[in-house]
Amino acid sequence: MTMPSTLAMGRSRGFVEVLQLIRQKDAVIFTFAFPALLTILLGLIFDTPVSPGSPTTHSQVFAAGMIAYGILSTAFISMGVGIAVDREDGTLKRLRGTPVTAGAYFVGKIVLVFFAALFEVLLLLLVGVLLFDLRVSLSVDRWLTFGWLLVLSVVACTLLGIAASSLARSARSAPAVLNLPVLVLQFTSGIFVHIAALPSAMVNVSALFPVKWMGQGFRSVFLPDALAAQEVAGSWEPGKTALVLGAWCLIGLVLSLLTFRWSRR
């Protein structure tokens, strides 16, 4: 009897993960609503033009960049916490006794995150368009950029979340362990604070991580090209963004395979 491939087992596992998420209504509401609520608060507080006479407001800049935080929230934090819970309640230990491999488990988690991320991004775009007049371009090039940005961001953040889950000693400590680096990077990568207002040394350090490039990439999709001048390099740098995010996908995969454990220490 031929065993199913890792990809096939991963798709089946992903379907189970999606069903489990849908049944947890409180988790669904919190996961999706929190980034949208932050976008509304930041947008209402900083609803001023980015420069005198500019038609673009800071609220639109925040709305575009907050897509990066939405993906990070649904991928890195949710996955890290979810795996810590699976490890503590014995779910992973039981899965280890089945034909499900670590690779299939990773694929299932990525399927779950893509499902959640699509709804998260849609909600954030609705907030940006309806409340802050964020302009959604019909350009094919911009939507192609959006597509590869979404894929690379979701894969990188999910794999890094899987790896980071091993840092938490228990399910109870996982949210604190995972939220700290995320919140720091939101401020230092130009998501919660306009990147032009940040010290260059801080931005240079943040450029080593994927969040800065995710925010810059999504701003390039939904903001006018003239706003590229306010980025650190004075341009959107799509090629460099793809290379950095692609590198973090590989780094995340290696770290996941090296640090993933089926049971607690």
PDB file of C-alpha atoms in Angstrom, residues 57-190:
ATOM      1  CA  THR A  57      -2.840  61.013   4.610  1.00  0.00           C
ATOM      2  CA  HIS A  58      -0.886  59.257   7.328  1.00  0.00           C
ATOM      3  CA  SER A  59      -3.972  57.133   7.983  1.00  0.00           C
ATOM      4  CA  GLN A  60      -3.715  55.717   4.453  1.00  0.00           C
ATOM      5  CA  VAL A  61      -0.027  54.963   4.995  1.00  0.00           C
ATOM      6  CA  PHE A  62      -0.857  53.138   8.235  1.00  0.00           C
ATOM      7  CA  ALA A  63      -3.722  51.239   6.589  1.00  0.00           C
ATOM      8  CA  ALA A  64      -1.418  49.937   3.835  1.00  0.00           C
ATOM      9  CA  GLY A  65       1.419  49.032   6.187  1.00  0.00           C
ATOM     10  CA  MET A  66      -0.854  47.394   8.757  1.00  0.00           C
ATOM     11  CA  ILE A  67      -1.483  44.559   6.306  1.00  0.00           C
ATOM     12  CA  ALA A  68       2.003  43.392   7.299  1.00  0.00           C
ATOM     13  CA  TYR A  69       0.985  43.346  10.957  1.00  0.00           C
ATOM     14  CA  GLY A  70      -2.231  41.476  10.113  1.00  0.00           C
ATOM     15  CA  ILE A  71      -0.236  38.723   8.405  1.00  0.00           C
ATOM     16  CA  LEU A  72       2.310  38.654  11.222  1.00  0.00           C
ATOM     17  CA  SER A  73      -0.501  38.329  13.761  1.00  0.00           C
ATOM     18  CA  THR A  74      -2.282  35.482  11.974  1.00  0.00           C
ATOM     19  CA  ALA A  75       0.914  33.681  10.971  1.00  0.00           C
ATOM     20  CA  PHE A  76       3.758  34.197  13.434  1.00  0.00           C
ATOM     21  CA  ILE A  77       1.855  34.759  16.693  1.00  0.00           C
ATOM     22  CA  SER A  78      -1.133  32.477  16.083  1.00  0.00           C
ATOM     23  CA  MET A  79       1.038  29.650  14.776  1.00  0.00           C
ATOM     24  CA  GLY A  80       3.595  29.920  17.561  1.00  0.00           C
ATOM     25  CA  VAL A  81       0.927  29.922  20.255  1.00  0.00           C
ATOM     26  CA  GLY A  82      -1.119  27.233  18.516  1.00  0.00           C
ATOM     27  CA  ILE A  83       1.825  24.856  18.242  1.00  0.00           C
ATOM     28  CA  ALA A  84       2.783  25.458  21.875  1.00  0.00           C
ATOM     29  CA  VAL A  85      -0.780  24.484  22.832  1.00  0.00           C
ATOM     30  CA  ASP A  86      -0.704  21.425  20.543  1.00  0.00           C
ATOM     31  CA  ARG A  87       2.555  20.353  22.136  1.00  0.00           C
ATOM     32  CA  GLU A  88       1.320  20.797  25.700  1.00  0.00           C
ATOM     33  CA  ASP A  89      -2.100  19.152  25.329  1.00  0.00           C
ATOM     34  CA  GLY A  90      -0.630  16.103  23.604  1.00  0.00           C
ATOM     35  CA  THR A  91      -1.953  16.768  20.084  1.00  0.00           C
ATOM     36  CA  LEU A  92       1.539  16.616  18.572  1.00  0.00           C
ATOM     37  CA  LYS A  93       2.401  13.501  20.531  1.00  0.00           C
ATOM     38  CA  ARG A  94      -0.665  11.743  19.145  1.00  0.00           C
ATOM     39  CA  LEU A  95       0.103  12.948  15.606  1.00  0.00           C
ATOM     40  CA  ARG A  96       3.595  11.516  15.875  1.00  0.00           C
ATOM     41  CA  GLY A  97       2.020   8.069  16.151  1.00  0.00           C
ATOM     42  CA  THR A  98       0.339   8.551  12.764  1.00  0.00           C
ATOM     43  CA  PRO A  99       1.865   8.710   9.252  1.00  0.00           C
ATOM     44  CA  VAL A 100       1.813  12.546   9.442  1.00  0.00           C
ATOM     45  CA  THR A 101       5.379  13.832   9.017  1.00  0.00           C
ATOM     46  CA  ALA A 102       6.779  17.118  10.288  1.00  0.00           C
ATOM     47  CA  GLY A 103       6.719  18.401   6.703  1.00  0.00           C
ATOM     48  CA  ALA A 104       3.026  17.516   6.336  1.00  0.00           C
ATOM     49  CA  TYR A 105       2.296  19.232   9.634  1.00  0.00           C
ATOM     50  CA  PHE A 106       4.085  22.380   8.378  1.00  0.00           C
ATOM     51  CA  VAL A 107       2.099  22.315   5.121  1.00  0.00           C
ATOM     52  CA  GLY A 108      -1.133  22.021   7.104  1.00  0.00           C
ATOM     53  CA  LYS A 109      -0.205  25.053   9.174  1.00  0.00           C
ATOM     54  CA  ILE A 110       0.617  27.067   6.039  1.00  0.00           C
ATOM     55  CA  VAL A 111      -2.794  26.145   4.553  1.00  0.00           C
ATOM     56  CA  LEU A 112      -4.463  27.362   7.749  1.00  0.00           C
ATOM     57  CA  VAL A 113      -2.531  30.636   7.743  1.00  0.00           C
ATOM     58  CA  PHE A 114      -3.330  31.337   4.081  1.00  0.00           C
ATOM     59  CA  PHE A 115      -7.007  30.886   4.884  1.00  0.00           C
ATOM     60  CA  ALA A 116      -6.821  33.212   7.886  1.00  0.00           C
ATOM     61  CA  ALA A 117      -4.521  35.735   6.198  1.00  0.00           C
ATOM     62  CA  LEU A 118      -6.834  36.181   3.199  1.00  0.00           C
ATOM     63  CA  PHE A 119      -9.736  37.111   5.466  1.00  0.00           C
ATOM     64  CA  GLU A 120      -7.489  39.313   7.603  1.00  0.00           C
ATOM     65  CA  VAL A 121      -6.184  41.221   4.586  1.00  0.00           C
ATOM     66  CA  LEU A 122      -9.712  41.623   3.201  1.00  0.00           C
ATOM     67  CA  LEU A 123     -10.901  43.065   6.519  1.00  0.00           C
ATOM     68  CA  LEU A 124      -7.964  45.494   6.714  1.00  0.00           C
ATOM     69  CA  LEU A 125      -8.554  46.628   3.137  1.00  0.00           C
ATOM     70  CA  LEU A 126     -12.235  47.236   3.907  1.00  0.00           C
ATOM     71  CA  VAL A 127     -11.245  49.358   6.908  1.00  0.00           C
ATOM     72  CA  GLY A 128      -8.733  51.303   4.826  1.00  0.00           C
ATOM     73  CA  VAL A 129     -11.081  51.889   1.904  1.00  0.00           C
ATOM     74  CA  LEU A 130     -14.260  52.669   3.842  1.00  0.00           C
ATOM     75  CA  LEU A 131     -12.802  54.724   6.708  1.00  0.00           C
ATOM     76  CA  PHE A 132      -9.624  56.270   5.300  1.00  0.00           C
ATOM     77  CA  ASP A 133     -10.233  56.423   1.545  1.00  0.00           C
ATOM     78  CA  LEU A 134      -7.384  54.047   0.758  1.00  0.00           C
ATOM     79  CA  ARG A 135      -7.152  53.762  -3.020  1.00  0.00           C
ATOM     80  CA  VAL A 136      -7.182  50.250  -4.448  1.00  0.00           C
ATOM     81  CA  SER A 137      -5.502  50.284  -7.855  1.00  0.00           C
ATOM     82  CA  LEU A 138      -6.783  48.202 -10.760  1.00  0.00           C
ATOM     83  CA  SER A 139      -3.241  47.874 -12.151  1.00  0.00           C
ATOM     84  CA  VAL A 140      -2.322  44.284 -12.989  1.00  0.00           C
ATOM     85  CA  ASP A 141       1.315  44.931 -12.014  1.00  0.00           C
ATOM     86  CA  ARG A 142       0.335  46.061  -8.526  1.00  0.00           C
ATOM     87  CA  TRP A 143      -1.877  43.032  -7.947  1.00  0.00           C
ATOM     88  CA  LEU A 144       0.886  40.714  -9.144  1.00  0.00           C
ATOM     89  CA  THR A 145       3.164  42.401  -6.611  1.00  0.00           C
ATOM     90  CA  PHE A 146       0.473  41.928  -3.973  1.00  0.00           C
ATOM     91  CA  GLY A 147       0.261  38.227  -4.850  1.00  0.00           C
ATOM     92  CA  TRP A 148       3.930  37.359  -4.427  1.00  0.00           C
ATOM     93  CA  LEU A 149       4.176  39.605  -1.362  1.00  0.00           C
ATOM     94  CA  LEU A 150       1.291  37.746   0.273  1.00  0.00           C
ATOM     95  CA  VAL A 151       2.730  34.314  -0.513  1.00  0.00           C
ATOM     96  CA  LEU A 152       6.281  35.091   0.656  1.00  0.00           C
ATOM     97  CA  SER A 153       5.050  36.921   3.768  1.00  0.00           C
ATOM     98  CA  VAL A 154       2.698  34.130   4.837  1.00  0.00           C
ATOM     99  CA  VAL A 155       5.246  31.358   4.263  1.00  0.00           C
ATOM    100  CA  ALA A 156       8.080  33.227   6.023  1.00  0.00           C
ATOM    101  CA  CYS A 157       5.983  34.242   9.046  1.00  0.00           C
ATOM    102  CA  THR A 158       4.407  30.795   9.424  1.00  0.00           C
ATOM    103  CA  LEU A 159       7.729  28.969   9.353  1.00  0.00           C
ATOM    104  CA  LEU A 160       9.278  31.470  11.767  1.00  0.00           C
ATOM    105  CA  GLY A 161       6.255  31.033  14.049  1.00  0.00           C
ATOM    106  CA  ILE A 162       6.758  27.265  14.026  1.00  0.00           C
ATOM    107  CA  ALA A 163      10.421  27.726  14.936  1.00  0.00           C
ATOM    108  CA  ALA A 164       9.682  30.351  17.618  1.00  0.00           C
ATOM    109  CA  SER A 165       7.139  28.052  19.298  1.00  0.00           C
ATOM    110  CA  SER A 166      10.072  26.115  20.731  1.00  0.00           C
ATOM    111  CA  LEU A 167      11.169  29.206  22.695  1.00  0.00           C
ATOM    112  CA  ALA A 168       8.071  29.028  24.891  1.00  0.00           C
ATOM    113  CA  ARG A 169       8.374  26.654  27.824  1.00  0.00           C
ATOM    114  CA  SER A 170       4.593  26.329  28.082  1.00  0.00           C
ATOM    115  CA  ALA A 171       1.397  27.292  26.290  1.00  0.00           C
ATOM    116  CA  ARG A 172       0.738  29.897  28.974  1.00  0.00           C
ATOM    117  CA  SER A 173       4.019  31.725  28.335  1.00  0.00           C
ATOM    118  CA  ALA A 174       3.840  31.509  24.530  1.00  0.00           C
ATOM    119  CA  PRO A 175       1.795  34.716  23.932  1.00  0.00           C
ATOM    120  CA  ALA A 176       4.220  36.817  25.988  1.00  0.00           C
ATOM    121  CA  VAL A 177       7.290  35.261  24.362  1.00  0.00           C
ATOM    122  CA  LEU A 178       5.988  35.770  20.819  1.00  0.00           C
ATOM    123  CA  ASN A 179       4.308  39.160  21.207  1.00  0.00           C
ATOM    124  CA  LEU A 180       7.408  40.941  22.511  1.00  0.00           C
ATOM    125  CA  PRO A 181       9.541  40.748  19.322  1.00  0.00           C
ATOM    126  CA  VAL A 182       6.468  41.408  17.175  1.00  0.00           C
ATOM    127  CA  LEU A 183       5.542  44.619  18.997  1.00  0.00           C
ATOM    128  CA  VAL A 184       9.137  45.861  18.961  1.00  0.00           C
ATOM    129  CA  LEU A 185       9.442  45.278  15.221  1.00  0.00           C
ATOM    130  CA  GLN A 186       6.143  47.072  14.519  1.00  0.00           C
ATOM    131  CA  PHE A 187       7.602  50.270  15.999  1.00  0.00           C
ATOM    132  CA  THR A 188      11.111  49.929  14.563  1.00  0.00           C
ATOM    133  CA  SER A 189      10.055  48.778  11.067  1.00  0.00           C
ATOM    134  CA  GLY A 190       7.750  51.675  10.177  1.00  0.00           C
TER     135      GLY A 190
END
